[in-house]
Short mmCIF file of C-alpha atoms in Angstrom, two decimals:
data_model
loop_
_atom_site.label_atom_id
_atom_site.label_comp_id
_atom_site.label_asym_id
_atom_site.label_seq_id
_atom_site.Cartn_x
_atom_site.Cartn_y
_atom_site.Cartn_z
CA MET U 20 -30.44 2.26 -14.92
CA TYR U 21 -30.83 -1.37 -15.87
CA PRO U 22 -27.46 -2.90 -16.74
CA SER U 23 -26.85 -3.66 -20.32
CA ARG U 24 -28.13 -6.97 -21.77
CA THR U 25 -25.91 -9.92 -22.29
CA SER U 26 -26.00 -12.74 -24.72
CA PHE U 27 -27.31 -14.98 -21.96
CA PRO U 28 -31.07 -15.86 -21.93
CA THR U 29 -32.89 -13.25 -19.95
CA THR U 30 -36.11 -13.65 -17.96
CA LYS U 31 -36.89 -9.93 -17.68
CA VAL U 32 -38.52 -10.38 -14.27
CA LEU U 33 -36.18 -8.32 -11.95
CA TRP U 34 -34.50 -5.12 -11.81
CA LEU U 35 -31.21 -4.43 -10.07
CA PHE U 36 -31.07 -1.17 -8.14
CA MET U 37 -27.70 -0.14 -6.70
CA VAL U 38 -28.09 1.62 -3.39
CA PRO U 39 -26.21 4.92 -3.41
CA PHE U 40 -23.00 5.07 -1.70
CA VAL U 41 -23.44 8.18 0.49
CA VAL U 42 -22.02 9.50 3.68
CA LEU U 43 -24.53 10.03 6.40
CA SER U 44 -23.36 12.84 8.56
CA GLY U 45 -22.12 11.86 11.99
CA PHE U 46 -22.38 8.09 11.39
CA LEU U 47 -20.24 5.77 9.35
CA VAL U 48 -20.80 2.09 9.42
CA LEU U 49 -17.49 0.85 8.05
CA ARG U 50 -15.01 3.29 6.44
CA ALA U 51 -11.74 3.17 4.42
CA PRO U 52 -10.18 6.18 2.70
CA ASN U 53 -10.44 6.25 -0.95
CA SER U 54 -12.76 3.32 -0.89
CA LEU U 55 -16.48 2.81 -0.52
CA VAL U 56 -18.22 4.05 2.65
CA PHE U 57 -20.83 1.47 3.66
CA THR U 58 -24.08 3.35 4.83
CA PHE U 59 -27.48 1.91 4.34
CA PRO U 60 -30.51 3.97 3.77
CA TYR U 61 -33.32 2.86 5.73
CA LEU U 62 -35.54 0.50 3.81
CA LYS U 63 -39.29 0.06 4.96
CA THR U 64 -39.97 -3.45 6.00
CA LEU U 65 -42.60 -5.51 4.12
CA ALA U 66 -44.95 -5.29 7.26
CA VAL U 67 -46.04 -1.89 6.07
CA TYR U 68 -47.94 -3.47 3.24
CA SER U 69 -49.80 -5.90 5.23
CA ALA U 70 -52.55 -6.47 2.63
CA LYS U 71 -50.07 -7.89 0.00
CA ARG U 72 -48.78 -11.39 -0.39
CA TYR U 73 -44.95 -11.29 -0.53
CA THR U 74 -42.63 -13.25 -2.65
CA LYS U 75 -39.59 -15.10 -1.29
CA LEU U 76 -37.41 -12.27 -2.87
CA GLU U 77 -39.28 -9.49 -1.18
CA ILE U 78 -39.00 -11.37 2.16
CA LEU U 79 -35.19 -11.86 1.56
CA GLU U 80 -34.69 -8.18 0.84
CA SER U 81 -36.76 -7.24 3.91
CA GLY U 82 -34.47 -9.25 6.11
CA LEU U 83 -31.54 -7.36 4.60
CA ALA U 84 -33.23 -4.04 5.24
CA GLN U 85 -33.66 -5.01 8.92
CA ALA U 86 -30.06 -6.03 8.99
CA ARG U 87 -29.06 -2.53 7.71
CA SER U 88 -31.13 -0.91 10.30
CA SER U 89 -29.69 -2.90 13.09
CA ILE U 90 -26.07 -2.06 12.06
CA LEU U 91 -27.00 1.55 11.83
CA THR U 92 -28.90 1.90 14.96
CA GLY U 93 -26.27 0.27 17.10
CA ASN U 94 -28.30 -2.19 18.93
CA GLN U 95 -26.56 -3.55 22.20
CA LEU U 96 -24.74 -6.80 21.72
CA HIS U 97 -24.06 -9.54 24.31
CA SER U 98 -20.71 -9.30 25.90
CA ASP U 99 -20.15 -13.14 26.51
CA GLU U 100 -18.35 -13.67 23.22
CA HIS U 101 -14.90 -15.00 23.27
CA TYR U 102 -13.78 -12.20 21.06
CA ILE U 103 -15.12 -8.65 20.76
CA PRO U 104 -13.49 -6.32 18.11
CA SER U 105 -11.93 -3.24 19.63
CA GLY U 106 -9.17 -0.72 19.17
CA SER U 107 -7.58 1.32 16.40
CA ILE U 108 -6.92 -1.66 14.07
CA TYR U 109 -10.44 -1.22 12.86
CA TRP U 110 -11.97 1.91 11.38
CA ASN U 111 -15.08 1.41 13.42
CA ALA U 112 -14.82 -1.66 15.81
CA SER U 113 -18.39 -1.48 17.16
CA SER U 114 -20.04 -1.25 13.65
CA PHE U 115 -17.91 -4.02 12.34
CA HIS U 116 -18.90 -6.21 15.35
CA ARG U 117 -22.57 -5.44 14.75
CA SER U 118 -22.25 -6.30 11.10
CA TYR U 119 -20.29 -9.53 11.75
CA VAL U 120 -23.05 -10.74 14.17
CA GLU U 121 -25.73 -9.72 11.67
CA MET U 122 -23.92 -11.82 9.12
CA GLU U 123 -23.78 -14.77 11.41
CA ARG U 124 -27.55 -14.43 11.96
CA THR U 125 -28.72 -13.70 8.48
CA PHE U 126 -26.23 -14.49 5.54
CA LYS U 127 -26.86 -17.50 3.22
CA VAL U 128 -24.71 -18.61 0.31
CA TYR U 129 -25.97 -20.91 -2.40
CA VAL U 130 -23.07 -22.94 -4.06
CA TYR U 131 -23.89 -24.04 -7.50
CA GLU U 132 -23.29 -27.76 -7.64
CA ASP U 133 -22.75 -27.75 -11.44
CA GLY U 134 -19.33 -28.60 -12.81
CA GLN U 135 -16.90 -31.36 -12.12
CA PRO U 136 -13.66 -31.31 -10.24
CA PRO U 137 -11.00 -30.45 -10.54
CA VAL U 138 -12.13 -27.38 -12.53
CA ALA U 139 -15.00 -26.74 -10.20
CA HIS U 140 -15.40 -27.55 -6.52
CA TYR U 141 -11.73 -28.02 -6.09
CA GLY U 142 -8.82 -25.86 -5.55
CA PRO U 143 -5.22 -25.83 -4.31
CA CYS U 144 -4.77 -26.08 -0.45
CA LYS U 145 -0.99 -25.87 -0.57
CA SER U 146 1.15 -23.19 -2.18
CA ILE U 147 0.63 -19.53 -2.39
CA TYR U 148 -2.81 -19.96 -3.98
CA ALA U 149 -3.92 -22.10 -0.98
CA ILE U 150 -6.72 -19.71 -0.10
CA GLU U 151 -8.68 -20.94 -3.12
CA GLY U 152 -8.89 -24.48 -2.11
CA HIS U 153 -9.49 -23.62 1.56
CA PHE U 154 -12.37 -21.33 0.97
CA ILE U 155 -13.99 -23.66 -1.61
CA HIS U 156 -13.68 -26.62 0.75
CA ALA U 157 -14.89 -24.67 3.82
CA MET U 158 -17.98 -23.55 2.08
CA ASP U 159 -19.05 -27.11 1.59
CA PHE U 160 -19.30 -27.52 5.35
CA SER U 161 -20.23 -23.92 6.35
CA GLN U 162 -23.26 -22.83 8.37
CA PHE U 163 -23.66 -20.09 5.82
CA ARG U 164 -24.32 -22.57 2.90
CA THR U 165 -27.95 -23.18 1.94
CA THR U 166 -29.25 -25.76 -0.32
CA ASP U 167 -32.34 -23.53 -1.20
CA PRO U 168 -31.36 -20.96 -3.79
CA ASP U 169 -34.48 -18.95 -3.01
CA SER U 170 -33.25 -18.22 0.57
CA ALA U 171 -29.69 -17.30 -0.72
CA HIS U 172 -28.42 -13.81 -0.57
CA VAL U 173 -25.48 -14.52 -2.76
CA PHE U 174 -24.41 -17.39 -5.25
CA PHE U 175 -20.99 -18.82 -5.43
CA LEU U 176 -19.44 -19.81 -8.71
CA PRO U 177 -16.94 -22.40 -7.35
CA PHE U 178 -14.48 -22.73 -10.32
CA SER U 179 -10.77 -22.25 -9.66
CA VAL U 180 -8.47 -20.15 -11.94
CA THR U 181 -5.49 -21.81 -10.54
CA VAL U 182 -6.71 -25.20 -11.71
CA LEU U 183 -7.54 -23.69 -15.16
CA SER U 184 -3.97 -22.52 -15.33
CA LYS U 185 -2.58 -25.94 -14.55
CA MET U 186 -5.06 -28.19 -16.47
CA ILE U 187 -6.03 -26.17 -19.52
CA TYR U 188 -3.23 -23.68 -20.14
CA VAL U 189 -0.39 -24.82 -22.33
CA ALA U 190 2.92 -23.78 -20.83
CA ASN U 191 4.71 -20.92 -22.73
CA SER U 192 1.92 -20.82 -25.27
CA HIS U 193 0.79 -17.25 -24.01
CA ASP U 194 -2.75 -18.27 -25.15
CA TRP U 195 -5.28 -17.72 -22.47
CA SER U 196 -8.28 -18.28 -24.73
CA PRO U 197 -8.89 -21.97 -23.68
CA MET U 198 -8.99 -20.90 -20.12
CA LYS U 199 -11.27 -17.98 -20.88
CA ARG U 200 -13.71 -20.19 -23.00
CA THR U 201 -13.95 -22.74 -20.17
CA ALA U 202 -14.69 -20.17 -17.48
CA LEU U 203 -17.29 -18.54 -19.83
CA ASP U 204 -18.98 -21.85 -20.74
CA TYR U 205 -19.26 -22.71 -17.03
CA VAL U 206 -21.02 -19.44 -16.22
CA GLN U 207 -23.18 -19.65 -19.31
CA SER U 208 -24.33 -23.13 -18.41
CA ILE U 209 -25.35 -21.74 -15.02
CA ALA U 210 -27.22 -18.92 -16.73
CA ARG U 211 -29.13 -21.29 -18.99
CA LYS U 212 -30.08 -23.62 -16.20
CA TYR U 213 -31.05 -21.30 -13.34
CA PRO U 214 -32.77 -17.84 -13.39
CA PHE U 215 -30.76 -16.32 -10.75
CA TRP U 216 -27.73 -14.96 -12.88
CA ASN U 217 -29.96 -13.39 -15.43
CA ARG U 218 -32.24 -11.60 -12.92
CA THR U 219 -29.36 -9.49 -11.65
CA LEU U 220 -26.83 -9.85 -14.41
CA GLY U 221 -24.66 -11.43 -11.74
CA ALA U 222 -24.63 -8.67 -9.31
CA ASP U 223 -25.56 -11.13 -6.43
CA HIS U 224 -22.97 -13.67 -7.57
CA PHE U 225 -19.36 -14.05 -6.51
CA MET U 226 -16.18 -15.85 -7.67
CA LEU U 227 -12.93 -16.22 -5.82
CA SER U 228 -9.37 -16.34 -7.18
CA CYS U 229 -5.96 -15.97 -5.86
CA HIS U 230 -4.13 -16.63 -9.18
CA ASP U 231 -2.48 -13.63 -10.89
CA TRP U 232 -4.73 -14.36 -13.89
CA GLY U 233 -8.00 -14.07 -11.94
CA PRO U 234 -8.86 -10.66 -13.07
CA GLU U 235 -8.11 -11.34 -16.72
CA ILE U 236 -10.07 -14.58 -16.80
CA SER U 237 -13.02 -12.95 -15.02
CA ALA U 238 -13.00 -10.11 -17.50
CA SER U 239 -13.74 -12.53 -20.35
CA ILE U 240 -17.23 -13.43 -18.94
CA PRO U 241 -19.88 -10.79 -19.66
CA ASN U 242 -21.11 -8.87 -16.64
CA LEU U 243 -18.74 -10.80 -14.28
CA GLN U 244 -16.30 -8.11 -14.21
CA LYS U 245 -18.94 -5.34 -14.47
CA TYR U 246 -21.47 -6.36 -12.00
CA ALA U 247 -20.47 -9.45 -9.98
CA ILE U 248 -18.41 -9.61 -6.87
CA ARG U 249 -14.93 -10.71 -7.49
CA ALA U 250 -12.90 -11.93 -4.43
CA LEU U 251 -9.31 -11.41 -5.68
CA CYS U 252 -5.74 -11.50 -4.25
CA ASN U 253 -4.60 -9.55 -7.20
CA ALA U 254 -6.58 -6.39 -6.12
CA ASN U 255 -5.00 -3.82 -8.45
CA THR U 256 -7.12 -0.75 -9.29
CA SER U 257 -4.96 -0.28 -12.47
CA GLU U 258 -6.18 -3.74 -13.55
CA ARG U 259 -9.96 -3.01 -13.19
CA PHE U 260 -10.29 -4.08 -9.49
CA ASN U 261 -13.33 -2.08 -8.23
CA PRO U 262 -13.26 -1.68 -4.45
CA LYS U 263 -16.87 -0.65 -4.42
CA LYS U 264 -18.05 -4.16 -5.42
CA ASP U 265 -14.91 -6.41 -5.52
CA VAL U 266 -13.19 -7.86 -2.43
CA SER U 267 -9.58 -7.93 -1.81
CA ILE U 268 -8.38 -11.25 -0.16
CA PRO U 269 -4.93 -12.03 1.21
CA GLU U 270 -2.49 -14.29 -0.63
CA ILE U 271 -1.33 -16.99 2.00
CA ASN U 272 1.50 -19.46 1.35
CA LEU U 273 0.77 -22.74 3.04
CA PRO U 274 3.53 -25.25 2.05
CA ASP U 275 1.97 -28.12 3.80
CA GLY U 276 -1.65 -26.91 3.58
CA THR U 277 -1.62 -25.65 7.35
CA THR U 278 -0.16 -22.90 9.42
CA ASN U 279 1.88 -25.25 11.60
CA GLY U 280 5.03 -23.62 12.42
CA LEU U 281 4.32 -20.45 10.65
CA ILE U 282 2.66 -18.32 13.43
CA GLY U 283 4.57 -16.68 16.35
CA GLY U 284 7.78 -14.76 16.99
CA PRO U 285 9.83 -12.93 19.63
CA PRO U 286 8.77 -9.76 21.20
CA PRO U 287 10.00 -6.27 19.77
CA THR U 288 13.00 -6.18 22.16
CA GLU U 289 14.41 -9.39 20.59
CA ARG U 290 14.56 -8.31 16.99
CA PRO U 291 18.09 -6.96 16.14
CA VAL U 292 17.48 -6.52 12.35
CA LEU U 293 15.87 -3.29 11.26
CA VAL U 294 14.65 -4.40 7.76
CA PHE U 295 14.38 -7.65 5.90
CA TYR U 296 13.49 -8.67 2.33
CA ALA U 297 14.23 -11.55 0.11
CA GLY U 298 12.66 -12.21 -3.18
CA GLY U 299 13.05 -12.62 -6.98
CA LEU U 300 13.89 -9.68 -9.18
CA HIS U 301 10.69 -9.25 -11.20
CA GLY U 302 8.09 -6.64 -11.73
CA PRO U 303 8.61 -2.82 -11.86
CA VAL U 304 9.16 -2.14 -8.15
CA ARG U 305 11.72 -4.66 -6.92
CA PRO U 306 14.46 -3.72 -9.22
CA ILE U 307 14.25 -0.15 -7.77
CA LEU U 308 14.36 -1.68 -4.21
CA LEU U 309 17.34 -3.74 -4.90
CA LYS U 310 19.21 -1.15 -6.82
CA HIS U 311 19.07 1.19 -3.77
CA TRP U 312 19.44 -1.29 -0.99
CA GLU U 313 20.85 -4.65 -1.89
CA ASN U 314 24.19 -4.97 0.07
CA LYS U 315 24.33 -1.24 0.63
CA ASP U 316 23.51 -0.92 4.45
CA GLU U 317 24.07 -3.33 7.25
CA ASP U 318 20.79 -2.51 8.77
CA ILE U 319 18.87 -3.12 5.53
CA LYS U 320 18.90 -6.73 4.84
CA VAL U 321 17.73 -6.84 1.15
CA HIS U 322 18.48 -9.89 -1.01
CA SER U 323 17.33 -11.12 -4.40
CA TYR U 324 18.30 -14.52 -3.01
CA LEU U 325 19.02 -15.51 0.48
CA PRO U 326 22.50 -16.57 1.38
CA LYS U 327 22.94 -20.26 2.05
CA ASN U 328 21.95 -21.70 5.47
CA VAL U 329 19.87 -18.58 6.22
CA SER U 330 16.07 -19.21 7.05
CA TYR U 331 13.64 -16.96 5.40
CA HIS U 332 11.12 -17.12 8.24
CA GLY U 333 13.98 -17.09 10.71
CA MET U 334 14.98 -13.70 9.26
CA MET U 335 11.42 -12.50 9.43
CA ARG U 336 11.45 -13.34 13.20
CA LYS U 337 14.66 -11.39 13.79
CA SER U 338 13.43 -8.33 12.07
CA LYS U 339 11.41 -5.38 13.03
CA TYR U 340 10.10 -4.47 9.59
CA CYS U 341 9.54 -6.80 6.63
CA LEU U 342 9.28 -5.14 3.13
CA CYS U 343 6.30 -6.31 0.96
CA PRO U 344 6.98 -4.81 -2.48
CA SER U 345 4.98 -5.62 -5.63
CA GLY U 346 6.27 -8.23 -8.07
CA TYR U 347 4.80 -8.92 -11.43
CA GLU U 348 1.44 -8.46 -9.60
CA VAL U 349 0.51 -6.44 -6.47
CA ALA U 350 -0.41 -9.50 -4.46
CA SER U 351 2.14 -11.16 -2.21
CA PRO U 352 2.24 -13.71 0.59
CA ARG U 353 4.71 -11.50 2.54
CA MET U 354 2.14 -9.37 4.17
CA VAL U 355 0.58 -12.35 5.86
CA GLU U 356 4.00 -13.85 6.56
CA ALA U 357 5.03 -10.69 8.31
CA LEU U 358 1.85 -10.73 10.39
CA TYR U 359 2.21 -14.40 11.20
CA THR U 360 5.80 -13.84 12.54
CA GLY U 361 5.28 -10.60 14.30
CA CYS U 362 7.22 -8.48 11.77
CA VAL U 363 5.66 -5.23 10.87
CA PRO U 364 4.72 -5.28 7.19
CA VAL U 365 5.96 -2.46 4.95
CA LEU U 366 3.71 -2.17 1.81
CA ILE U 367 5.44 -0.76 -1.29
CA LYS U 368 2.96 -1.00 -4.09
CA ARG U 369 0.93 0.93 -6.68
CA GLY U 370 -2.79 0.69 -7.07
CA TYR U 371 -3.26 -1.97 -4.35
CA VAL U 372 -6.29 -2.35 -2.14
CA PRO U 373 -5.19 -4.35 0.91
CA PRO U 374 -7.51 -7.12 2.20
CA PHE U 375 -10.35 -6.34 4.38
CA SER U 376 -9.55 -2.53 4.23
CA ASP U 377 -13.28 -1.67 4.54
CA VAL U 378 -12.94 -2.82 8.06
CA LEU U 379 -9.20 -2.78 8.96
CA ASN U 380 -7.11 0.39 9.35
CA TRP U 381 -3.77 -0.79 7.80
CA THR U 382 -1.96 2.21 8.88
CA ALA U 383 -2.54 1.11 12.49
CA PHE U 384 -0.41 -1.93 12.15
CA ALA U 385 1.71 -1.53 8.89
CA VAL U 386 3.74 1.03 7.26
CA ILE U 387 2.75 2.07 3.73
CA ILE U 388 5.63 3.71 1.65
CA PRO U 389 5.10 4.99 -1.84
CA VAL U 390 7.41 3.56 -4.60
CA GLU U 391 8.89 6.94 -5.13
CA ASP U 392 10.26 7.03 -1.48
CA ILE U 393 12.16 3.82 -1.77
CA PRO U 394 15.46 5.82 -1.63
CA ASN U 395 14.39 7.23 1.79
CA LEU U 396 13.47 3.81 3.14
CA LYS U 397 15.83 3.80 6.07
CA LYS U 398 15.23 7.37 7.19
CA ILE U 399 11.40 6.75 7.06
CA LEU U 400 11.72 3.73 9.26
CA THR U 401 14.36 4.93 11.71
CA ASP U 402 12.24 8.05 12.26
CA ILE U 403 9.53 5.87 13.71
CA PRO U 404 10.07 6.13 17.47
CA GLN U 405 10.66 2.92 19.29
CA THR U 406 7.34 3.24 21.27
CA GLN U 407 5.50 3.65 18.06
CA TYR U 408 7.11 0.73 16.43
CA GLU U 409 6.13 -1.49 19.44
CA VAL U 410 2.57 -0.39 19.15
CA LEU U 411 2.69 -1.22 15.44
CA GLN U 412 3.98 -4.60 16.34
CA ARG U 413 1.64 -5.32 18.97
CA ARG U 414 -1.47 -4.38 16.75
CA GLY U 415 -0.01 -6.60 14.10
CA VAL U 416 -0.20 -9.51 16.45
CA GLU U 417 -3.71 -8.52 17.45
CA VAL U 418 -4.91 -8.38 13.81
CA ARG U 419 -3.37 -11.57 12.55
CA ARG U 420 -6.37 -13.62 13.85
CA HIS U 421 -8.19 -12.18 10.76
CA PHE U 422 -5.51 -13.75 8.33
CA GLU U 423 -5.34 -17.13 10.05
CA VAL U 424 -6.38 -20.24 8.16
CA ASN U 425 -8.21 -22.75 10.35
CA TRP U 426 -9.77 -26.14 9.82
CA PRO U 427 -12.56 -26.04 10.76
CA PRO U 428 -12.87 -22.27 10.30
CA LYS U 429 -13.06 -20.17 13.46
CA ARG U 430 -15.01 -16.97 14.04
CA PHE U 431 -13.32 -13.92 12.66
CA ASP U 432 -10.60 -15.89 10.79
CA VAL U 433 -9.77 -15.34 7.20
CA PHE U 434 -12.54 -17.47 5.94
CA HIS U 435 -15.13 -15.41 7.86
CA MET U 436 -13.42 -12.20 7.00
CA ILE U 437 -13.71 -12.96 3.16
CA LEU U 438 -17.39 -13.87 3.74
CA HIS U 439 -17.92 -10.63 5.70
CA SER U 440 -16.50 -8.70 2.86
CA ILE U 441 -18.76 -10.18 0.42
CA TRP U 442 -21.76 -9.67 3.02
CA LEU U 443 -20.93 -5.95 2.91
CA ARG U 444 -21.21 -5.92 -0.89
CA ARG U 445 -24.47 -7.69 -0.79
CA LEU U 446 -25.93 -5.17 1.66
CA ASN U 447 -25.27 -2.37 -0.90
CA ILE U 448 -27.44 -3.76 -3.57
CA ARG U 449 -31.17 -4.29 -3.61
CA VAL U 450 -33.16 -6.59 -5.97
CA HIS U 451 -36.79 -6.24 -6.57
CA HIS U 452 -39.46 -7.14 -9.16
CA LEU U 453 -40.03 -5.06 -12.32
CA ASP U 454 -43.76 -4.58 -11.53
CA ASN U 455 -42.92 -2.94 -8.21
#
């Protein structure tokens, strides 16, 4: 069914058709439980209709059909690459590898040049929201960027919710309407100037936000929440995050804008602390955690505030397991901090979709504990055999390449994993002309 109309001008030239999410027996491309399953029904290439003159859009969609087919048929890949995905940290390593290589061969992103810094084309590169700025700036120099919108598979809306919160929001006013109007005005100006938003109602467009308010700001823009791809740190299904079209991205704290000094830690045999957590007492989950475990057990180092002269990252490097509970929102930099330091992350959240979980099997390198099981935390973790813990820890070291921030970006790092997640969503829509 054609999506509902918006107040934006419409050209009425294209129809958006969502490819059904179906399981093909015996073959899954990329799989995550309770999330979407990426399978691509074979689409005939345009060569079948040799008598017709094809539009740029039809040629673009034909290329995507060929990419889907290549991912499904399992064509042999060259083995001379520096890194080849393998092992149980992936749901399907070979399918992910084929998809990633197809992305490198095919994927093109058009970045709208409209808008002035700092609201657009700018974002923080230091702090817990650093992924916003790093992604925006990396796109400026990326091989995936195209200056030809007719050759683009997706269109990036490069505004920063974090900057909106700092430049436009009046502290303690609790009035988000100026931020919402600014974001809406930006998208509406794009819709008036270019045909691309209106032809798909935004389904081949994406935004990226690591700020807690990203979901709420995006929800104020017609069809951005409903159809567009939203890459969000705050990937909470109870707050309208839709894993079938939205992308969960990691929250990464970069105090000086780099990962210098953040990555690395001792082996499993040199970690005397069983469990570590330190963080503010806010949100619905952390009070439960601290009530049961703060200063209650020598093996469970849980603090609302760290004691003086105790290093936060030093404690992570001494610990086997690092707790990652929700705060006010589900996103937290602790998961990546744990992976960086070689500590096995323990996720305690409700409604959270972990980053890149279409590809990554989080249960292979992390422990996931329901909030209701917080009183049983020690028993759950001590029941994990030492050999299994060492496997979890080793896999965490393996998987952290996908969460590393590099400049310039490197293959399979966090910038490319975000792009790959967006690539997957684009593979699952098909755009064609109404008269076809």
